[in-house]
mmCIF file of C-alpha atoms in Angstrom:
data_model
loop_
_atom_site.group_PDB
_atom_site.id
_atom_site.type_symbol
_atom_site.label_atom_id
_atom_site.label_comp_id
_atom_site.label_asym_id
_atom_site.label_seq_id
_atom_site.Cartn_x
_atom_site.Cartn_y
_atom_site.Cartn_z
ATOM 1 C CA MET A 1 -6.528 -8.018 -25.340
ATOM 2 C CA SER A 2 -4.510 -5.055 -24.105
ATOM 3 C CA SER A 3 -4.509 -4.299 -20.399
ATOM 4 C CA MET A 4 -2.278 -2.544 -17.903
ATOM 5 C CA ALA A 5 -0.959 -3.253 -14.421
ATOM 6 C CA LEU A 6 0.416 -0.601 -12.087
ATOM 7 C CA ILE A 7 2.956 -1.892 -9.566
ATOM 8 C CA LEU A 8 3.198 0.691 -6.799
ATOM 9 C CA GLY A 9 5.788 0.748 -4.032
ATOM 10 C CA ALA A 10 6.755 2.946 -1.107
ATOM 11 C CA GLY A 11 8.156 5.609 -3.418
ATOM 12 C CA PHE A 12 4.653 6.274 -4.715
ATOM 13 C CA SER A 13 3.355 6.957 -1.212
ATOM 14 C CA LYS A 14 6.481 8.981 -0.408
ATOM 15 C CA THR A 15 5.337 11.590 -2.922
ATOM 16 C CA ALA A 16 2.220 11.993 -0.751
ATOM 17 C CA GLY A 17 4.289 12.466 2.393
ATOM 18 C CA SER A 18 4.313 8.930 3.783
ATOM 19 C CA PRO A 19 7.642 7.533 5.036
ATOM 20 C CA LEU A 20 9.940 5.146 3.230
ATOM 21 C CA ALA A 21 10.975 1.968 5.040
ATOM 22 C CA ALA A 22 14.167 3.610 6.304
ATOM 23 C CA GLU A 23 12.109 6.407 7.887
ATOM 24 C CA LEU A 24 9.461 4.375 9.704
ATOM 25 C CA PHE A 25 10.884 4.962 13.191
ATOM 26 C CA ASP A 26 11.939 8.583 12.659
ATOM 27 C CA ILE A 27 8.663 10.103 13.865
ATOM 28 C CA GLU A 28 6.728 8.960 16.899
ATOM 29 C CA PRO A 29 3.032 8.496 16.064
ATOM 30 C CA PHE A 30 0.358 10.092 18.209
ATOM 31 C CA GLY A 31 -1.148 7.410 20.411
ATOM 32 C CA GLY A 32 -4.183 9.138 21.857
ATOM 33 C CA ALA A 33 -4.643 6.410 24.486
ATOM 34 C CA GLN A 34 -2.489 5.045 27.300
ATOM 35 C CA TRP A 35 -2.190 1.543 25.864
ATOM 36 C CA ARG A 36 -1.090 2.919 22.494
ATOM 37 C CA ASN A 37 1.422 5.224 24.153
ATOM 38 C CA ARG A 38 2.899 2.267 26.047
ATOM 39 C CA LEU A 39 3.095 0.224 22.837
ATOM 40 C CA ILE A 40 4.874 3.070 21.045
ATOM 41 C CA GLU A 41 7.361 3.384 23.900
ATOM 42 C CA ARG A 42 8.103 -0.375 23.901
ATOM 43 C CA VAL A 43 8.835 -0.377 20.179
ATOM 44 C CA LEU A 44 11.014 2.734 20.222
ATOM 45 C CA VAL A 45 13.020 1.432 23.190
ATOM 46 C CA ALA A 46 13.566 -1.896 21.392
ATOM 47 C CA TRP A 47 14.549 -0.107 18.170
ATOM 48 C CA ASP A 48 16.968 2.191 20.009
ATOM 49 C CA ARG A 49 18.597 -0.729 21.831
ATOM 50 C CA TRP A 50 18.896 -2.798 18.648
ATOM 51 C CA SER A 51 20.262 0.073 16.532
ATOM 52 C CA ARG A 52 22.991 0.759 19.101
ATOM 53 C CA GLU A 53 24.193 -2.843 18.903
ATOM 54 C CA HIS A 54 23.714 -3.659 15.208
ATOM 55 C CA ASP A 55 24.409 -2.277 11.781
ATOM 56 C CA GLY A 56 21.478 -1.900 9.441
ATOM 57 C CA GLY A 57 18.321 0.149 9.362
ATOM 58 C CA PRO A 58 14.659 -0.423 10.168
ATOM 59 C CA GLU A 59 14.320 -3.172 7.542
ATOM 60 C CA ALA A 60 17.049 -5.227 9.254
ATOM 61 C CA PHE A 61 15.489 -4.635 12.680
ATOM 62 C CA VAL A 62 12.019 -5.677 11.513
ATOM 63 C CA THR A 63 13.451 -8.729 9.747
ATOM 64 C CA GLU A 64 15.312 -9.917 12.840
ATOM 65 C CA VAL A 65 12.296 -9.509 15.113
ATOM 66 C CA TYR A 66 10.108 -11.349 12.579
ATOM 67 C CA ARG A 67 12.524 -14.270 12.333
ATOM 68 C CA HIS A 68 12.692 -14.601 16.126
ATOM 69 C CA ARG A 69 9.011 -13.987 16.761
ATOM 70 C CA ASN A 70 8.432 -17.558 18.012
ATOM 71 C CA GLU A 71 11.008 -17.200 20.761
ATOM 72 C CA PHE A 72 10.226 -16.020 24.282
ATOM 73 C CA SER A 73 8.693 -12.509 24.176
ATOM 74 C CA GLY A 74 9.422 -12.304 20.434
ATOM 75 C CA LEU A 75 5.813 -12.650 19.342
ATOM 76 C CA LYS A 76 4.688 -9.789 21.564
ATOM 77 C CA LEU A 77 7.392 -7.489 20.194
ATOM 78 C CA TRP A 78 6.536 -8.487 16.638
ATOM 79 C CA GLN A 79 2.849 -7.719 17.186
ATOM 80 C CA ASP A 80 3.816 -4.398 18.761
ATOM 81 C CA ILE A 81 5.950 -3.483 15.741
ATOM 82 C CA VAL A 82 3.185 -4.280 13.255
ATOM 83 C CA GLN A 83 0.740 -2.090 15.141
ATOM 84 C CA PHE A 84 3.328 0.680 15.584
ATOM 85 C CA LEU A 85 3.825 0.723 11.810
ATOM 86 C CA ALA A 86 0.071 0.707 11.249
ATOM 87 C CA MET A 87 -0.387 3.693 13.561
ATOM 88 C CA ARG A 88 2.564 5.483 11.975
ATOM 89 C CA LEU A 89 1.074 5.203 8.486
ATOM 90 C CA ALA A 90 -2.509 5.872 9.570
ATOM 91 C CA GLN A 91 -1.279 9.094 11.183
ATOM 92 C CA ASP A 92 -1.156 10.661 7.720
ATOM 93 C CA PHE A 93 -4.919 10.291 7.318
ATOM 94 C CA ALA A 94 -6.395 11.096 10.745
ATOM 95 C CA ARG A 95 -7.363 14.417 12.257
ATOM 96 C CA TRP A 96 -7.293 14.401 16.041
ATOM 97 C CA TYR A 97 -9.384 16.511 18.394
ATOM 98 C CA LYS A 98 -10.422 16.534 22.039
ATOM 99 C CA HIS A 99 -13.961 15.461 22.936
ATOM 100 C CA ASP A 100 -15.047 15.169 26.578
ATOM 101 C CA SER A 101 -11.362 15.150 27.591
ATOM 102 C CA LYS A 102 -10.725 12.178 25.301
ATOM 103 C CA SER A 103 -8.774 12.128 22.059
ATOM 104 C CA SER A 104 -10.996 11.411 19.074
ATOM 105 C CA ARG A 105 -10.213 11.252 15.381
ATOM 106 C CA SER A 106 -11.934 11.808 12.060
ATOM 107 C CA SER A 107 -11.192 11.749 8.328
ATOM 108 C CA ASP A 108 -9.144 8.524 8.473
ATOM 109 C CA ASN A 109 -11.288 6.921 5.779
ATOM 110 C CA ILE A 110 -11.014 6.074 2.095
ATOM 111 C CA PHE A 111 -13.843 8.405 1.077
ATOM 112 C CA GLU A 112 -11.971 11.654 1.667
ATOM 113 C CA ALA A 113 -11.611 13.164 -1.792
ATOM 114 C CA GLN A 114 -8.616 15.416 -1.169
ATOM 115 C CA ILE A 115 -5.243 13.894 -2.040
ATOM 116 C CA PRO A 116 -1.758 15.425 -2.399
ATOM 117 C CA PHE A 117 -0.952 17.238 -5.621
ATOM 118 C CA PRO A 118 1.562 14.661 -6.985
ATOM 119 C CA HIS A 119 -1.082 11.926 -6.813
ATOM 120 C CA GLU A 120 -3.790 14.152 -8.271
ATOM 121 C CA LEU A 121 -1.482 14.938 -11.171
ATOM 122 C CA TRP A 122 -0.588 11.260 -11.652
ATOM 123 C CA TRP A 123 -4.152 9.952 -11.766
ATOM 124 C CA ASP A 124 -5.305 12.831 -13.971
ATOM 125 C CA ALA A 125 -2.529 12.160 -16.491
ATOM 126 C CA LEU A 126 -3.043 8.393 -16.428
ATOM 127 C CA PHE A 127 -6.780 8.464 -17.086
ATOM 128 C CA GLN A 128 -6.459 11.222 -19.654
ATOM 129 C CA ARG A 129 -4.175 8.774 -21.475
ATOM 130 C CA LEU A 130 -6.206 5.599 -20.918
ATOM 131 C CA GLY A 131 -9.782 6.755 -20.444
ATOM 132 C CA LEU A 132 -12.050 5.109 -17.897
ATOM 133 C CA GLU A 133 -12.796 1.901 -19.816
ATOM 134 C CA TYR A 134 -9.243 0.625 -20.333
ATOM 135 C CA PRO A 135 -8.616 -2.592 -18.319
ATOM 136 C CA LEU A 136 -6.419 -1.630 -15.373
ATOM 137 C CA THR A 137 -5.169 -3.387 -12.242
ATOM 138 C CA VAL A 138 -3.199 -1.854 -9.378
ATOM 139 C CA VAL A 139 -0.852 -4.143 -7.434
ATOM 140 C CA THR A 140 0.807 -2.563 -4.422
ATOM 141 C CA THR A 141 3.101 -3.479 -1.557
ATOM 142 C CA ASN A 142 1.913 -0.430 0.387
ATOM 143 C CA TRP A 143 -0.243 -0.625 3.512
ATOM 144 C CA ASP A 144 -1.675 2.902 3.331
ATOM 145 C CA ILE A 145 -4.902 4.107 1.688
ATOM 146 C CA TRP A 146 -3.571 6.692 -0.770
ATOM 147 C CA VAL A 147 -4.574 4.586 -3.784
ATOM 148 C CA GLU A 148 -8.106 4.093 -2.481
ATOM 149 C CA ARG A 149 -8.510 7.841 -2.152
ATOM 150 C CA GLY A 150 -6.930 8.503 -5.538
ATOM 151 C CA LEU A 151 -9.021 6.038 -7.534
ATOM 152 C CA ARG A 152 -12.168 6.820 -5.495
ATOM 153 C CA PRO A 153 -14.420 4.128 -3.990
ATOM 154 C CA ARG A 154 -17.023 4.578 -6.722
ATOM 155 C CA PRO A 155 -16.815 5.775 -10.326
ATOM 156 C CA THR A 156 -16.754 9.562 -10.619
ATOM 157 C CA PRO A 157 -16.627 10.277 -14.366
ATOM 158 C CA ARG A 158 -16.636 14.062 -13.924
ATOM 159 C CA ARG A 159 -13.372 13.792 -12.015
ATOM 160 C CA LEU A 160 -12.093 11.146 -14.434
ATOM 161 C CA ARG A 161 -11.866 8.426 -11.787
ATOM 162 C CA PRO A 162 -13.032 4.832 -12.424
ATOM 163 C CA GLY A 163 -13.306 3.759 -8.787
ATOM 164 C CA PHE A 164 -11.766 0.597 -7.351
ATOM 165 C CA HIS A 165 -12.582 -2.741 -5.776
ATOM 166 C CA TYR A 166 -10.424 -5.150 -3.783
ATOM 167 C CA GLY A 167 -10.598 -7.979 -6.312
ATOM 168 C CA SER A 168 -14.134 -9.176 -5.629
ATOM 169 C CA GLY A 169 -16.140 -6.511 -7.437
ATOM 170 C CA LYS A 170 -18.769 -4.465 -5.647
ATOM 171 C CA GLU A 171 -18.370 -4.843 -1.894
ATOM 172 C CA LEU A 172 -19.862 -3.331 1.250
ATOM 173 C CA LEU A 173 -17.107 -2.405 3.675
ATOM 174 C CA ALA A 174 -17.289 -2.395 7.444
ATOM 175 C CA GLY A 175 -18.035 0.876 9.272
ATOM 176 C CA VAL A 176 -16.671 4.273 8.412
ATOM 177 C CA THR A 177 -15.973 7.088 10.862
ATOM 178 C CA GLY A 178 -17.247 10.484 9.890
ATOM 179 C CA HIS A 179 -20.215 12.787 10.214
ATOM 180 C CA PRO A 180 -23.368 10.833 11.189
ATOM 181 C CA ARG A 181 -25.225 12.266 8.191
ATOM 182 C CA SER A 182 -22.476 11.313 5.755
ATOM 183 C CA GLU A 183 -23.617 9.186 2.832
ATOM 184 C CA TYR A 184 -20.441 7.123 3.059
ATOM 185 C CA ARG A 185 -20.959 6.383 6.727
ATOM 186 C CA ARG A 186 -24.426 5.029 5.925
ATOM 187 C CA ASN A 187 -23.312 3.152 2.821
ATOM 188 C CA PRO A 188 -19.548 2.418 2.703
ATOM 189 C CA GLU A 189 -19.661 0.581 -0.615
ATOM 190 C CA ILE A 190 -16.892 0.255 -3.202
ATOM 191 C CA SER A 191 -18.037 -0.341 -6.763
ATOM 192 C CA GLY A 192 -15.306 0.778 -9.148
ATOM 193 C CA SER A 193 -13.765 -1.057 -12.099
ATOM 194 C CA VAL A 194 -10.067 -1.107 -11.100
ATOM 195 C CA ALA A 195 -8.888 -4.095 -9.048
ATOM 196 C CA LEU A 196 -6.678 -2.882 -6.181
ATOM 197 C CA LEU A 197 -4.602 -5.793 -4.874
ATOM 198 C CA LYS A 198 -2.670 -5.089 -1.654
ATOM 199 C CA LEU A 199 -0.016 -7.788 -1.374
ATOM 200 C CA HIS A 200 1.031 -6.962 2.183
ATOM 201 C CA GLY A 201 -2.358 -6.165 3.686
ATOM 202 C CA SER A 202 -3.664 -2.790 4.784
ATOM 203 C CA ILE A 203 -4.018 -0.417 7.706
ATOM 204 C CA SER A 204 -7.772 -0.562 7.038
ATOM 205 C CA TRP A 205 -8.087 -4.372 7.163
ATOM 206 C CA ALA A 206 -8.392 -6.747 10.101
ATOM 207 C CA VAL A 207 -8.646 -10.505 10.555
ATOM 208 C CA GLU A 208 -11.618 -11.338 12.741
ATOM 209 C CA LYS A 209 -12.342 -15.000 13.553
ATOM 210 C CA THR A 210 -10.001 -16.117 10.713
ATOM 211 C CA SER A 211 -11.881 -13.987 8.135
ATOM 212 C CA LEU A 212 -10.536 -10.850 6.470
ATOM 213 C CA VAL A 213 -12.696 -7.811 7.245
ATOM 214 C CA LYS A 214 -12.135 -4.689 5.146
ATOM 215 C CA TYR A 215 -13.048 -1.385 6.725
ATOM 216 C CA GLY A 216 -13.738 1.923 5.075
ATOM 217 C CA ASP A 217 -11.490 3.628 7.612
ATOM 218 C CA CYS A 218 -8.280 3.026 9.543
ATOM 219 C CA ARG A 219 -9.784 1.820 12.817
ATOM 220 C CA PRO A 220 -7.809 -1.487 12.727
ATOM 221 C CA ALA A 221 -4.591 0.561 12.817
ATOM 222 C CA PHE A 222 -5.710 2.446 15.913
ATOM 223 C CA ARG A 223 -7.309 -0.406 17.819
ATOM 224 C CA GLY A 224 -4.287 -2.676 17.325
ATOM 225 C CA ASP A 225 -5.307 -5.443 14.924
ATOM 226 C CA ALA A 226 -4.409 -4.231 11.421
ATOM 227 C CA ALA A 227 -3.914 -7.110 8.973
ATOM 228 C CA MET A 228 -0.410 -6.546 7.604
ATOM 229 C CA ILE A 229 2.654 -8.626 6.735
ATOM 230 C CA PRO A 230 6.247 -7.378 6.364
ATOM 231 C CA PRO A 231 8.077 -6.914 3.039
ATOM 232 C CA ILE A 232 10.980 -9.164 4.056
ATOM 233 C CA GLN A 233 12.626 -12.332 2.800
ATOM 234 C CA GLY A 234 11.048 -15.486 4.156
ATOM 235 C CA LYS A 235 7.721 -13.906 5.070
ATOM 236 C CA GLU A 236 4.816 -16.290 5.371
ATOM 237 C CA THR A 237 1.695 -15.520 3.372
ATOM 238 C CA PRO A 238 -1.311 -16.114 5.645
ATOM 239 C CA GLU A 239 -4.427 -17.852 4.364
ATOM 240 C CA TRP A 240 -6.454 -14.637 4.243
ATOM 241 C CA LEU A 241 -3.911 -13.069 1.877
ATOM 242 C CA LYS A 242 -3.375 -15.975 -0.533
ATOM 243 C CA PRO A 243 -6.391 -15.186 -2.771
ATOM 244 C CA ILE A 244 -5.005 -11.682 -3.310
ATOM 245 C CA TRP A 245 -1.612 -13.035 -4.384
ATOM 246 C CA GLU A 246 -3.287 -15.541 -6.693
ATOM 247 C CA LEU A 247 -5.370 -12.826 -8.332
ATOM 248 C CA ALA A 248 -2.302 -10.590 -8.633
ATOM 249 C CA LEU A 249 -0.514 -13.379 -10.506
ATOM 250 C CA GLU A 250 -3.468 -13.733 -12.854
ATOM 251 C CA LYS A 251 -3.829 -10.005 -13.514
ATOM 252 C CA LEU A 252 -0.107 -9.368 -13.968
ATOM 253 C CA LYS A 253 0.207 -12.289 -16.359
ATOM 254 C CA ALA A 254 -2.683 -10.950 -18.447
ATOM 255 C CA ALA A 255 -1.394 -7.366 -18.531
ATOM 256 C CA THR A 256 0.436 -6.395 -21.718
ATOM 257 C CA THR A 257 1.946 -3.250 -20.162
ATOM 258 C CA TRP A 258 3.348 -2.785 -16.655
ATOM 259 C CA LEU A 259 4.031 0.545 -14.969
ATOM 260 C CA ILE A 260 6.385 0.199 -11.990
ATOM 261 C CA VAL A 261 6.074 3.365 -9.911
ATOM 262 C CA GLY A 262 8.175 3.983 -6.820
ATOM 263 C CA TYR A 263 8.925 0.292 -6.297
ATOM 264 C CA SER A 264 12.615 -0.594 -6.130
ATOM 265 C CA ILE A 265 12.255 -4.403 -6.430
ATOM 266 C CA PRO A 266 14.491 -4.839 -3.356
ATOM 267 C CA ASP A 267 16.669 -7.931 -3.187
ATOM 268 C CA TYR A 268 15.239 -8.960 0.184
ATOM 269 C CA ASP A 269 11.664 -9.269 -1.117
ATOM 270 C CA VAL A 270 12.230 -12.531 -2.956
ATOM 271 C CA GLU A 271 8.538 -13.442 -2.892
ATOM 272 C CA ILE A 272 7.652 -10.391 -4.993
ATOM 273 C CA GLY A 273 10.459 -11.273 -7.392
ATOM 274 C CA ARG A 274 9.039 -14.756 -7.803
ATOM 275 C CA LEU A 275 5.602 -13.291 -8.426
ATOM 276 C CA LEU A 276 7.024 -11.059 -11.158
ATOM 277 C CA LYS A 277 8.861 -14.001 -12.701
ATOM 278 C CA LYS A 278 5.760 -16.188 -12.836
ATOM 279 C CA SER A 279 3.570 -13.399 -14.159
ATOM 280 C CA GLY A 280 6.064 -12.010 -16.671
ATOM 281 C CA VAL A 281 6.111 -15.051 -18.955
ATOM 282 C CA ASN A 282 4.225 -13.160 -21.674
ATOM 283 C CA ARG A 283 6.977 -10.528 -21.863
ATOM 284 C CA PRO A 284 5.122 -7.309 -20.990
ATOM 285 C CA LEU A 285 6.249 -3.851 -22.012
ATOM 286 C CA VAL A 286 7.500 -2.199 -18.809
ATOM 287 C CA HIS A 287 7.748 1.468 -17.827
ATOM 288 C CA VAL A 288 9.741 2.315 -14.689
ATOM 289 C CA PHE A 289 9.101 5.606 -12.860
ATOM 290 C CA ALA A 290 11.668 6.447 -10.177
ATOM 291 C CA PRO A 291 14.344 9.014 -9.265
ATOM 292 C CA HIS A 292 16.987 6.459 -10.324
ATOM 293 C CA PRO A 293 15.270 3.932 -12.602
ATOM 294 C CA GLU A 294 18.394 2.231 -14.001
ATOM 295 C CA PRO A 295 19.134 -0.088 -11.027
ATOM 296 C CA ILE A 296 15.441 -0.980 -10.819
ATOM 297 C CA ALA A 297 15.483 -2.017 -14.467
ATOM 298 C CA GLU A 298 18.593 -4.096 -13.783
ATOM 299 C CA ARG A 299 16.938 -5.903 -10.859
ATOM 300 C CA LEU A 300 13.774 -6.409 -12.892
ATOM 301 C CA GLY A 301 15.857 -8.104 -15.573
ATOM 302 C CA ARG A 302 16.852 -10.823 -13.095
ATOM 303 C CA TRP A 303 13.217 -11.888 -12.899
ATOM 304 C CA VAL A 304 11.454 -10.806 -16.103
ATOM 305 C CA ASP A 305 12.380 -10.951 -19.789
ATOM 306 C CA ALA A 306 10.362 -7.890 -20.806
ATOM 307 C CA THR A 307 9.581 -6.894 -24.380
ATOM 308 C CA ASP A 308 11.173 -3.549 -23.552
ATOM 309 C CA VAL A 309 11.899 -1.491 -20.433
ATOM 310 C CA ILE A 310 11.383 2.264 -20.770
ATOM 311 C CA LEU A 311 12.847 4.482 -18.062
ATOM 312 C CA HIS A 312 11.249 7.633 -16.658
ATOM 313 C CA GLY A 313 12.005 10.050 -13.861
ATOM 314 C CA PRO A 314 9.992 10.243 -10.644
ATOM 315 C CA ILE A 315 6.491 11.556 -10.202
ATOM 316 C CA PRO A 316 5.200 14.205 -10.332
ATOM 317 C CA GLU A 317 7.961 15.418 -12.687
ATOM 318 C CA ALA A 318 7.445 12.538 -15.129
ATOM 319 C CA CYS A 319 3.640 12.628 -15.178
ATOM 320 C CA GLY A 320 3.823 14.415 -18.513
ATOM 321 C CA ASP A 321 5.384 11.280 -20.024
ATOM 322 C CA LEU A 322 2.031 9.510 -19.757
ATOM 323 C CA ALA A 323 0.477 11.579 -22.548
ATOM 324 C CA ASP A 324 2.391 9.780 -25.305
ATOM 325 C CA MET A 325 3.425 6.686 -23.355
ATOM 326 C CA ARG A 326 3.816 3.566 -25.460
ATOM 327 C CA ILE A 327 1.466 0.746 -24.496
ATOM 328 C CA LEU A 328 0.885 -2.708 -25.933
#
């Protein structure tokens, strides 16, 4: 049976305005609370000190802190970095305002329907090509919630959106910020048909008492306990994330066509490479969408013997290619 898997990386979110890995420390996020401001300052001071003494960018800095996290003070810095990154990415979704002299936020939830034009164009073109019934899985290394907003939490046929779920079908999420009369605040349920598998966690997830709790908004990012792991070599996959990786392996292996969008298959993320190798045994047809797709195709070839690899430009420029895209 034909099916498709989308493999989305940081380049996909970049088209919506989110930063690439090399840009994660370029802009200071808005803290809105003293403890968050202190955390932001600690991370930026550590990054500045490290970057003065070492070659390499943010990925190298994050990798070194992760590898030394069990040493004295290393764990605290590592936890600070994870929450800094969560706040930095969640910043793209929140609207801040003053209420009773305190900073409050709104709109940082998955139910907001407005998304950037490149993503609107992408999803429109994809579902015009596939329809809403075609079996589709989205596998992503991204922590943000752009895909949730793009697919929509529930099917919306008039907008040609099938809705998504996190791999377990219909699911009631934890609380959503928003207007008290909002339907989604009363009933934050996801019930779509597309499995969205987030391999590195999410700014809207938290681990509470060893269990993964999925929120309908980004409150874990702002309260300091977002469930996220780094895209680096040697990362450990925690127990709460293993079922997602197992389901990703199953879905990728079953998919006859892969679309790799904005994911560079970096050499340092060996675990993703191994996942692609295990899941590519059935030789899928692969489409690569990127500003420079040739090196991505070359790196893919180290892991997967694809039936064919078809190269495209970046989105949104290449969205028109979807209309007559070859699929198996």
